[in-house]
Short mmCIF file of C-alpha atoms and ligand atoms in Angstrom, two decimals:
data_model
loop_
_atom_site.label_atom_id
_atom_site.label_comp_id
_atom_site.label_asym_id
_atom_site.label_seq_id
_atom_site.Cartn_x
_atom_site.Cartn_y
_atom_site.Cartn_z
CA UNK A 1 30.48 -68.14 -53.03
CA UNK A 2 32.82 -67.81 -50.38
CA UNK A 3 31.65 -68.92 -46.37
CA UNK A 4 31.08 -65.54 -44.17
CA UNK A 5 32.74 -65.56 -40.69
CA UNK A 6 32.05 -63.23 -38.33
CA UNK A 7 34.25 -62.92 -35.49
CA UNK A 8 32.72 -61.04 -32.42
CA UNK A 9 35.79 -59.35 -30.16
CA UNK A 10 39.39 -58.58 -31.48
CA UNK A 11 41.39 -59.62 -28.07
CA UNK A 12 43.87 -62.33 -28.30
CA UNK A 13 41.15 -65.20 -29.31
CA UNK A 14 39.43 -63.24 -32.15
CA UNK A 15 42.76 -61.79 -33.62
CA UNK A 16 43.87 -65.16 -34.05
CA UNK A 17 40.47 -67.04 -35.25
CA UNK A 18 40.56 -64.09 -37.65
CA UNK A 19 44.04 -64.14 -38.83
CA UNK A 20 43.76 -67.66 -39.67
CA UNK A 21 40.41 -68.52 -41.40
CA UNK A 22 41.48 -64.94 -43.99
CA UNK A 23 43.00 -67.95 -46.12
CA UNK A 24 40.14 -69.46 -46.61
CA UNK A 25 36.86 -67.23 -45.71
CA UNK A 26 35.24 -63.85 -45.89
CA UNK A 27 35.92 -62.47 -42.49
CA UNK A 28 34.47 -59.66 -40.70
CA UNK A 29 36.31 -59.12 -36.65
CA UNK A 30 33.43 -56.53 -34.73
CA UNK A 31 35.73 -55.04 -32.21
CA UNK A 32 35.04 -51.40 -30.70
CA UNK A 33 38.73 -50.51 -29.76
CA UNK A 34 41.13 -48.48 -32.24
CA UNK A 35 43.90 -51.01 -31.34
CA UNK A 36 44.33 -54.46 -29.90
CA UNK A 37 45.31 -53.89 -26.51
CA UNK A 38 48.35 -56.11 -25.52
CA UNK A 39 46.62 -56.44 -21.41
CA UNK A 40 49.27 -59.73 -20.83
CA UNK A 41 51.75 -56.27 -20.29
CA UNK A 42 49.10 -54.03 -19.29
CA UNK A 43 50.64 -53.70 -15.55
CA UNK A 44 54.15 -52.89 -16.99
CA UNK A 45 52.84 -50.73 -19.10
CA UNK A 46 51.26 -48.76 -15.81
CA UNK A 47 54.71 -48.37 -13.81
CA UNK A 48 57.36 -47.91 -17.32
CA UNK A 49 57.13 -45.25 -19.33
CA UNK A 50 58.55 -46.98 -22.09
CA UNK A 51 55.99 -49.82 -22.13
CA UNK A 52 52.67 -47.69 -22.48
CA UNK A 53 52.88 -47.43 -26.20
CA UNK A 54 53.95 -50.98 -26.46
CA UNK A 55 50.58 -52.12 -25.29
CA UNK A 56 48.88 -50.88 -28.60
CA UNK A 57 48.84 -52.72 -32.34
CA UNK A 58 46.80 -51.27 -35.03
CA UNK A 59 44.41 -53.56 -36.68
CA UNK A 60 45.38 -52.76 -39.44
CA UNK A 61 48.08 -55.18 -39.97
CA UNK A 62 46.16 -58.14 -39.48
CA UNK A 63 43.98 -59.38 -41.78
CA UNK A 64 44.54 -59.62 -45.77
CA UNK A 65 41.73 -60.31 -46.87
CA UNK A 66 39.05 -59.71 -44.11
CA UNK A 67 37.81 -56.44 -42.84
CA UNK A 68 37.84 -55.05 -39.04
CA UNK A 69 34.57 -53.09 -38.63
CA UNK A 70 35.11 -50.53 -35.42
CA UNK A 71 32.10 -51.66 -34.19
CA UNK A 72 30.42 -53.20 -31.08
CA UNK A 73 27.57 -56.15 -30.99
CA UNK A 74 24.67 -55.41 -29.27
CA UNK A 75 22.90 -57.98 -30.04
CA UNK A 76 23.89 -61.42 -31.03
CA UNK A 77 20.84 -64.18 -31.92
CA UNK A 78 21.06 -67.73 -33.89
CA UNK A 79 20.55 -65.78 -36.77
CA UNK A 80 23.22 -63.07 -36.58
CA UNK A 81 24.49 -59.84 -35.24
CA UNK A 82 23.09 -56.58 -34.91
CA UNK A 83 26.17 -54.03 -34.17
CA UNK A 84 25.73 -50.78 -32.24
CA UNK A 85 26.07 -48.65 -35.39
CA UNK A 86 22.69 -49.89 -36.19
CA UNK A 87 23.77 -52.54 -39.03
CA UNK A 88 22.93 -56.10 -39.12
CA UNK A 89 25.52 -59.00 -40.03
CA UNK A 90 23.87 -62.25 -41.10
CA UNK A 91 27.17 -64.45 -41.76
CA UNK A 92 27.47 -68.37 -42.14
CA UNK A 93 29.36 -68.54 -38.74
CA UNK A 94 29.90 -66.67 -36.11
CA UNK A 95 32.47 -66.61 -32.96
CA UNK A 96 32.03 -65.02 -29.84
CA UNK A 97 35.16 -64.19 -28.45
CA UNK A 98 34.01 -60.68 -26.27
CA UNK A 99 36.52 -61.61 -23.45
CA UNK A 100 35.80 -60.16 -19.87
CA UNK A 101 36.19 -56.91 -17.84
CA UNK A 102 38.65 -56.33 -15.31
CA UNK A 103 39.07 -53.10 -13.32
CA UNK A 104 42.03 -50.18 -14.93
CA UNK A 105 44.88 -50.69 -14.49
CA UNK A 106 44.81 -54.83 -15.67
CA UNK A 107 41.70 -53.91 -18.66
CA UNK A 108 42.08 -50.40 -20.07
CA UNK A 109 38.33 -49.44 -20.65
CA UNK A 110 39.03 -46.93 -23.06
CA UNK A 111 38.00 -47.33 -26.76
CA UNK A 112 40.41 -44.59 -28.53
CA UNK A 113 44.22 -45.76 -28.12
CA UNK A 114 45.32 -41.70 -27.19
CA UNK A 115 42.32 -41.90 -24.08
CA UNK A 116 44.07 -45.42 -22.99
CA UNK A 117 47.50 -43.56 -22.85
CA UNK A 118 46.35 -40.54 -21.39
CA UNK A 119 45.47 -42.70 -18.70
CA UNK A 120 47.69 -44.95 -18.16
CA UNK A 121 50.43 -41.93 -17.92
CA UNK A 122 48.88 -39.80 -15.30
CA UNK A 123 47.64 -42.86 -13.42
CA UNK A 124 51.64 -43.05 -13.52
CA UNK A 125 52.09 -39.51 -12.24
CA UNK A 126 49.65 -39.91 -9.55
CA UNK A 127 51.31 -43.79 -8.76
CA UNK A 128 54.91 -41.67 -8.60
CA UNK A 129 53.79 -39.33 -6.02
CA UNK A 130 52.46 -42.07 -3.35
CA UNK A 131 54.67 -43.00 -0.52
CA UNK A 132 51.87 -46.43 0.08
CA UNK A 133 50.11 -48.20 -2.04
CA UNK A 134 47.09 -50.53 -1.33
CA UNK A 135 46.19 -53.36 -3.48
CA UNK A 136 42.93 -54.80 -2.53
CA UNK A 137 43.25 -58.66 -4.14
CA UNK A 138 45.78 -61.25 -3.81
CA UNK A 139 45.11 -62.70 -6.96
CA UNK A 140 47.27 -63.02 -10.00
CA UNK A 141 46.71 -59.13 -10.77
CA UNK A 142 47.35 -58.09 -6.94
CA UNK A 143 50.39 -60.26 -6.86
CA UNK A 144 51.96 -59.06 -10.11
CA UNK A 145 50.99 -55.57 -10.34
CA UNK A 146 52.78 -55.56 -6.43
CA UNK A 147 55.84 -56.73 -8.19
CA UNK A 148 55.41 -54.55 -10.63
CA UNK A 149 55.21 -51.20 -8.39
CA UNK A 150 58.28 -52.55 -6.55
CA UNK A 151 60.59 -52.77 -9.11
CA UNK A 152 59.94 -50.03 -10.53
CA UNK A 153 60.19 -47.81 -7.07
CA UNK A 154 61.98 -50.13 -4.47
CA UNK A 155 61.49 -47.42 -1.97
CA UNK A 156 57.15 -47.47 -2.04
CA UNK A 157 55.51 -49.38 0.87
CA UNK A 158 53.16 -51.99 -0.87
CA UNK A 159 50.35 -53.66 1.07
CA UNK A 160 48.20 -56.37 -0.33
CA UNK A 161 44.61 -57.20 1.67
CA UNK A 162 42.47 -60.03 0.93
CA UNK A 163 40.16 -61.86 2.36
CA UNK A 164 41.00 -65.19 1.48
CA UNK A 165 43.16 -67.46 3.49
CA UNK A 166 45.78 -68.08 1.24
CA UNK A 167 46.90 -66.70 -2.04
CA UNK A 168 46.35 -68.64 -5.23
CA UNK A 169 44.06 -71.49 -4.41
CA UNK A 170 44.43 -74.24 -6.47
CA UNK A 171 48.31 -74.43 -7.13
CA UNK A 172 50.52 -76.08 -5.81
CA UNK A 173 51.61 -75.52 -1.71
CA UNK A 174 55.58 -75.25 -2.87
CA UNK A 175 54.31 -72.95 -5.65
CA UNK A 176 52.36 -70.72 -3.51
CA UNK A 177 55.36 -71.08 -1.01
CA UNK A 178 57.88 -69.98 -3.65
CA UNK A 179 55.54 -66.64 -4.82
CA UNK A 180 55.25 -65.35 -0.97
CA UNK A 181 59.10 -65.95 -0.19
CA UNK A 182 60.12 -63.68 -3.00
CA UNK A 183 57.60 -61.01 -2.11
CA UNK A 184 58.76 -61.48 1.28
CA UNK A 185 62.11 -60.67 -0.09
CA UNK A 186 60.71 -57.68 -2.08
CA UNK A 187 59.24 -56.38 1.25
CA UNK A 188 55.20 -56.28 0.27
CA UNK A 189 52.97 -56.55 2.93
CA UNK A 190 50.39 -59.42 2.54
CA UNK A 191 47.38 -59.27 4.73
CA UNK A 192 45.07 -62.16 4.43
CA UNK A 193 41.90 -63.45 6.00
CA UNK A 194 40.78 -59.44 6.53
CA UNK A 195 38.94 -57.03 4.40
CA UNK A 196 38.66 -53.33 4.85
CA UNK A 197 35.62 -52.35 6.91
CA UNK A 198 35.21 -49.29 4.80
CA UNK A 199 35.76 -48.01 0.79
CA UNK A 200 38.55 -45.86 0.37
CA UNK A 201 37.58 -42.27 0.23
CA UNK A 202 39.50 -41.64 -2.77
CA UNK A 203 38.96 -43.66 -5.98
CA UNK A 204 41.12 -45.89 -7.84
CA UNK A 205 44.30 -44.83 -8.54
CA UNK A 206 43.85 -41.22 -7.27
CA UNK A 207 46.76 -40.17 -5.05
CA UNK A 208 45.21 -39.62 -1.70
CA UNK A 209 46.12 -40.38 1.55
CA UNK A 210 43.59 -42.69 3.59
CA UNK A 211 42.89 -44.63 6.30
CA UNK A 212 40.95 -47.87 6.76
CA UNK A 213 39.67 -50.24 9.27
CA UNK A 214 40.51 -53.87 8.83
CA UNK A 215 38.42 -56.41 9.68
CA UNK A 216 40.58 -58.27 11.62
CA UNK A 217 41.39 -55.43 13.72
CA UNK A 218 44.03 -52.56 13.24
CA UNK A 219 44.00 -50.70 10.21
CA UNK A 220 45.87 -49.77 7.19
CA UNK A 221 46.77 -46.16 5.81
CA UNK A 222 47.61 -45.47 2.02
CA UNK A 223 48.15 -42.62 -0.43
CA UNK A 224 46.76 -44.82 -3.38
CA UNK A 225 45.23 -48.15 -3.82
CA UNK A 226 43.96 -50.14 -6.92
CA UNK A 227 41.32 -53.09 -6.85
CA UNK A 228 42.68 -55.99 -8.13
CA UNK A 229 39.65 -58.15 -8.06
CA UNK A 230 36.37 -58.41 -9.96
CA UNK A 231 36.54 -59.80 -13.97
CA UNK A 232 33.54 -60.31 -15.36
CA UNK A 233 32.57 -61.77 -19.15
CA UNK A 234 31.20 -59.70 -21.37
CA UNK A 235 27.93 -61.49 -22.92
CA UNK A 236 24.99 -59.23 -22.04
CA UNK A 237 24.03 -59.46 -26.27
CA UNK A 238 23.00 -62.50 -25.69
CA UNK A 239 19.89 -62.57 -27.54
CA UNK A 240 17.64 -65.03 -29.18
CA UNK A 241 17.81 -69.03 -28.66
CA UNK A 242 21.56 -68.05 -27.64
CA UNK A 243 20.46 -66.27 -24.58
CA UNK A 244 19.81 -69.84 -22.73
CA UNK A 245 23.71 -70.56 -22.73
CA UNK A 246 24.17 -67.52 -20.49
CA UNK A 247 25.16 -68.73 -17.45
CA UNK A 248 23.68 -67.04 -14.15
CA UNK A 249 28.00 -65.82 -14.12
CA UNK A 250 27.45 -64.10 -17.03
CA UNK A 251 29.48 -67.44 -18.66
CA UNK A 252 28.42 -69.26 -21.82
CA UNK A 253 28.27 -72.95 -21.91
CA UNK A 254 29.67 -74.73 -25.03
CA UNK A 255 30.07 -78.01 -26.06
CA UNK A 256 33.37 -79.66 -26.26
CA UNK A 257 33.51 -78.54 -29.92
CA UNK A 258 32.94 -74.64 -28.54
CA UNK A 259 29.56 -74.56 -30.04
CA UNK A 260 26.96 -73.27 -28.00
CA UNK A 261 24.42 -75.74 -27.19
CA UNK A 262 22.09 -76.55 -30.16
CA UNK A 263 23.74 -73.82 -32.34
CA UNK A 264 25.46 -75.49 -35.57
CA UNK A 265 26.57 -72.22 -36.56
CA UNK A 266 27.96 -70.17 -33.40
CA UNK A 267 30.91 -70.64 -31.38
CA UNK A 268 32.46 -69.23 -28.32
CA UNK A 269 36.16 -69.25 -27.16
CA UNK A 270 38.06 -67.67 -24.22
CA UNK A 271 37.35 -65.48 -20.93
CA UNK A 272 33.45 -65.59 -21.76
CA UNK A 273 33.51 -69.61 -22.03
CA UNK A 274 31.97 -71.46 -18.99
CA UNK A 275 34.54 -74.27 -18.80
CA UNK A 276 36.23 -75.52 -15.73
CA UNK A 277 39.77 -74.26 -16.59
CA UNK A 278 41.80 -70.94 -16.28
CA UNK A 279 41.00 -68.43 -18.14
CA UNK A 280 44.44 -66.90 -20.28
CA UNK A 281 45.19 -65.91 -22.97
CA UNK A 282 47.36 -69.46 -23.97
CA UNK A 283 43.73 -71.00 -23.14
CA UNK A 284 41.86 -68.15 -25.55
CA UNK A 285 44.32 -69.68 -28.03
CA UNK A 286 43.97 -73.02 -27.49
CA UNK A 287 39.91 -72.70 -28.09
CA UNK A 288 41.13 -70.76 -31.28
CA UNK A 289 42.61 -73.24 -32.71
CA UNK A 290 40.20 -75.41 -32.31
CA UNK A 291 36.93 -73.18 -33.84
CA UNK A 292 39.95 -72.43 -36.68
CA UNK A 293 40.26 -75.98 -37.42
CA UNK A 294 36.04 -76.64 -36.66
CA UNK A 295 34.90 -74.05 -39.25
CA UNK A 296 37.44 -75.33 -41.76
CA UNK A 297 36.03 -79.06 -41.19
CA UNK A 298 32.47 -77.94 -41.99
CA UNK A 299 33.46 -75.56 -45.05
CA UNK A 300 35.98 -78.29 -46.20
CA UNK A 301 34.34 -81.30 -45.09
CA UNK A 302 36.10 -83.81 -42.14
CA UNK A 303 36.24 -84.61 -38.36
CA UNK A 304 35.34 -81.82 -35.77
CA UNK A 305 38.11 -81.32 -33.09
CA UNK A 306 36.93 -80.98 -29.47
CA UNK A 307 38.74 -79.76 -26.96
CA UNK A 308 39.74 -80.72 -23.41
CA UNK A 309 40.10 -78.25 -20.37
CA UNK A 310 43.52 -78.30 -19.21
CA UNK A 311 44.81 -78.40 -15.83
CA UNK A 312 46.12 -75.28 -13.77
CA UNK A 313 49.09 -72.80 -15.08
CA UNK A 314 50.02 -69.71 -14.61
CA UNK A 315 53.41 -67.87 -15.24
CA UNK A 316 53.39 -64.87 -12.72
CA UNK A 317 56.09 -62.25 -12.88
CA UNK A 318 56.96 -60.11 -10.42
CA UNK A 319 58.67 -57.48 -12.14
CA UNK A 320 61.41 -58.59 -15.37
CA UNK A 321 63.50 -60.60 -12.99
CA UNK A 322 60.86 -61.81 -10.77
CA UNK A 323 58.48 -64.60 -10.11
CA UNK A 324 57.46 -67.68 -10.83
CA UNK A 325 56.12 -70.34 -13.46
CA UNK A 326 53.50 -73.65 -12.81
CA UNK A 327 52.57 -75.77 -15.34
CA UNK A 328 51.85 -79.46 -14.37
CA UNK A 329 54.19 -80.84 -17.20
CA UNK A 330 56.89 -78.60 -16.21
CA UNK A 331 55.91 -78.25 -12.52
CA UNK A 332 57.75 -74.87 -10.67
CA UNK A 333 60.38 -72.77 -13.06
CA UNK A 334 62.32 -70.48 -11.00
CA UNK A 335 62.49 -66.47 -11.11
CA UNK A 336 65.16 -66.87 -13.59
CA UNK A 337 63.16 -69.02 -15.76
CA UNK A 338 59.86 -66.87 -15.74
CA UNK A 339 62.01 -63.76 -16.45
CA UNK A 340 63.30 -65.61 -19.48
CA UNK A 341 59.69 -67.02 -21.02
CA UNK A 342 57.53 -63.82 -19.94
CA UNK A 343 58.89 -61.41 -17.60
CA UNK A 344 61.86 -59.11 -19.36
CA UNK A 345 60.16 -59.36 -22.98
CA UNK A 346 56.11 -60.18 -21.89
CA UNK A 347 55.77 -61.87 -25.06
CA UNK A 348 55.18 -58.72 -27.54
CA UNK A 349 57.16 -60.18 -30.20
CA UNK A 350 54.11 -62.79 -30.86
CA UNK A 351 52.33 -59.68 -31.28
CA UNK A 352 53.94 -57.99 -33.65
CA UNK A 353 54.20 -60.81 -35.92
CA UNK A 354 50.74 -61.75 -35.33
CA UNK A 355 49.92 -57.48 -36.23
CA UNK A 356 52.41 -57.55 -39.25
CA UNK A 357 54.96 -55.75 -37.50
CA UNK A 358 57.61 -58.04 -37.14
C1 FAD B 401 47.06 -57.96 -16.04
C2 FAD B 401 46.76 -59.24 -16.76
C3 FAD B 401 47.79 -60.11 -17.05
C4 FAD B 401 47.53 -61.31 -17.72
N1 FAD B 401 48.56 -62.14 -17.98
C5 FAD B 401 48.34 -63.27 -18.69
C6 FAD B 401 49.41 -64.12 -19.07
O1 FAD B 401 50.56 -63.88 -18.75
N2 FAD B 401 49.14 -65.22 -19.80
C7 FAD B 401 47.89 -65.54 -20.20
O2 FAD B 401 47.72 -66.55 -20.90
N3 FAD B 401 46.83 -64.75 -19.85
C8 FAD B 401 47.02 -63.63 -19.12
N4 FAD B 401 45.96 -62.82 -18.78
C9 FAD B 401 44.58 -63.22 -19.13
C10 FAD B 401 44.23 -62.80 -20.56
O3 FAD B 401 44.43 -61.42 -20.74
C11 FAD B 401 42.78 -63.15 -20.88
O4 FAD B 401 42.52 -64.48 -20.55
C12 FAD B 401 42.54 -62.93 -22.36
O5 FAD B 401 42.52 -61.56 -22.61
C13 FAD B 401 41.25 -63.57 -22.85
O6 FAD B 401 41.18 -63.44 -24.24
P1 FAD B 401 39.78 -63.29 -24.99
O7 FAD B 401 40.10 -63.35 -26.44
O8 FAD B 401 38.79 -64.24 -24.42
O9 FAD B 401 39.23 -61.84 -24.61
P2 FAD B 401 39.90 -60.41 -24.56
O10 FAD B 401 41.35 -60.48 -24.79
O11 FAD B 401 39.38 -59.79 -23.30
O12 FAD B 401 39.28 -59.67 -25.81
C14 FAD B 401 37.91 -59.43 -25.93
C15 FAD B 401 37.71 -58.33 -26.96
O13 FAD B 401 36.32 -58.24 -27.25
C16 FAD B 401 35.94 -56.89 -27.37
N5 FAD B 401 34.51 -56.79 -27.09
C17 FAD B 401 33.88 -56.84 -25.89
N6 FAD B 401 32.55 -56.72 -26.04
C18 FAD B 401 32.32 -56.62 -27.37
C19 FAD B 401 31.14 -56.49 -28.16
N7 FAD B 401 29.93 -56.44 -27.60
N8 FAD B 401 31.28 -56.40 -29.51
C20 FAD B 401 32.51 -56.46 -30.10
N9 FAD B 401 33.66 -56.59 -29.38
C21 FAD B 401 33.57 -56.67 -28.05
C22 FAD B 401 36.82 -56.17 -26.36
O14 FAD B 401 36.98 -54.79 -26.68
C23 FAD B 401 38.14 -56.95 -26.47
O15 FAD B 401 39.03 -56.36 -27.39
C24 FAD B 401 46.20 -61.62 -18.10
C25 FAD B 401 45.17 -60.73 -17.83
C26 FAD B 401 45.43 -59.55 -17.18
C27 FAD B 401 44.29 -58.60 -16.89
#
């Protein structure tokens, strides 16, 4: 009889956990959404009209063998899964790859792939029509979806407010140096060290015009603003003797094989994992292959792999000609460079081969 594998979340660990034990196990991926949601290209999918369908590959095409139940676990315990539907999986292994949360437009919280859209195009309209925009976070998402918004309308004012001292802590100085001359250059506004004193009147995304205190005095006026700030890991189902690796973060610990502590039989790879490294979807990967080539060791027989958090990286575009690339083997790459591995193309054409489209 063949080893059952279920695979909890269809983002870009699970697809790939998924795609590659079909070979050589009965797979089941529990994943709520219609499609897989390409978010790498979520925030040029916000600002280009031609990217908002590229953000969406059908199921469908992955799996040969395997099934992909539309589904969502509510419940996940050392001795299975009990899915929202009301049905109960009990397979040999399981993998928790549920990913995190982030605020619209970076995570698109929307289940059925026409909602998503619908979205996404009159968050568009509404992004059209304002003069300023206000991004509150200077993290990776504030940073790109500013480059983002300029390229696509030179002419919008873009402010960016944080309360941090600096952007991007933990990279290099010449790095950070490198990311703030070119939005410099693009003419966005960075405000750090202040917060507004008070919420925006207007949610998220709604064009309406607004004014704010700032904490370090003076204030800031703007027709729109996202929040760029704020992931969090989706592991409430934590149930059973599995609930202990729940970190107070919402995090689950693992051991460097990505078992959970004490569990022979459950792993956990990407966003949700509480390891000291960032978390992307190359790292999401990484962990894949390594539960991939775990699960086949213990059907098969053979060494476990662990693996080994890896040291910061980020490739950060601002818009497809912008931005820059850190990796400590290949230190900065240039705007040119970063256009070239992410920017223009944002990597779809991994997705389409990995959703059969190709
Ligand atoms: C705007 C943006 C740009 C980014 N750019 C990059 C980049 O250039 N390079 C890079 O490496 N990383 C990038 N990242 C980070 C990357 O998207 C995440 O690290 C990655 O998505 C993590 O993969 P994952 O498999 O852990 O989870 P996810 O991709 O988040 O997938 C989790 C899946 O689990 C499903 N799920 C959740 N709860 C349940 C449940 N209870 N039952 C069943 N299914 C469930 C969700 O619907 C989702 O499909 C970016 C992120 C954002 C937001």
């Amino acid at each position: 009889m063949s080893t059952t594998v279920a695979v909890i979340g269809g983002g870009y660990g699970g697809t790939t956990v998924a795609k590659e034990l079909d070979s050589i196990a009965d797979v089941v991926l529990v994943e709520p959404r219609e499609d897989f949601v390409h978010h790498v290209a979520a925030l040029r999918g916000l600002v280009d009209p031609e990217w908002t369908d590229r953000l969406f590959y059908p199921y469908s095409g992955l799996l040969e063998r395997g099934r992909v139940l539309r589904d969502r676990a509510v419940s996940v315990d050392q001795d299975g899964v009990t899915l929202a539907s009301g049905g109960r999986l009990t397979p040999d292994y399981v993998v928790l790859a549920t990913g995190s949360a982030y605020p619209f437009p970076a995570k698109i919280d929307f289940r059925d792939s026409a909602s998503a859209k619908a979205k996404i195009r009159a968050t568009r309209e509404e992004l059209a029509g304002a003069g300023k925009v206000l991004l509150l976070g200077a993290g990776p998402v504030g940073l790109e979806l500013a480059g983002e918004v300029k390229a696509a309308w030179p002419e919008k004012a873009v402010t960016i407010v944080d309360p941090a001292k600096e952007i991007l802590p933990g990279f290099p100085a010449d790095f950070r140096a490198e990311i703030r001359r070119q939005l410099d250059e693009l003419g966005v506004e960075l405000l750090l060290g202040t917060a507004l004193t008070e919420a925006p009147i207007s949610e998220p995304g709604q064009a309406k015009t607004f004014t704010s205190s700032l904490s370090s005095g003076g204030e800031v006026t703007a027709d729109l603003w996202f929040q760029c700030y704020g992931g969090a890991p989706h592991t409430a189902y934590l149930d059973g003797s599995l609930a202990s690796a729940r970190q107070p973060s919402g995090q689950v610990s693992v051991e460097a094989d990505l078992r959970l502590p004490g569990q022979p039989r459950v792993f956990a790879i990407g966003d949700i994992t509480a390891l000291p490294e960032g978390k992307l979807a190359k790292v999401a990967g990484d962990h894949a292959e390594v539960v991939v080539a775990n699960i086949r060791a213990l059907i098969e027989g053979g060494e476990l792999r662990t693996h080994t958090p890896g040291g910061p990286m980020i490739s950060l575009p601002l818009g497809p000609s912008g931005g820059a690339t850190y990796a400590e083997e290949v230190g900065i790459l240039d705007a040119a460079t970063t256009s070239e591995i992410k920017g223009s193309h944002m990597m779809v054409s991994r997705y389409e081969e990995l959703f059969g489209l190709a």
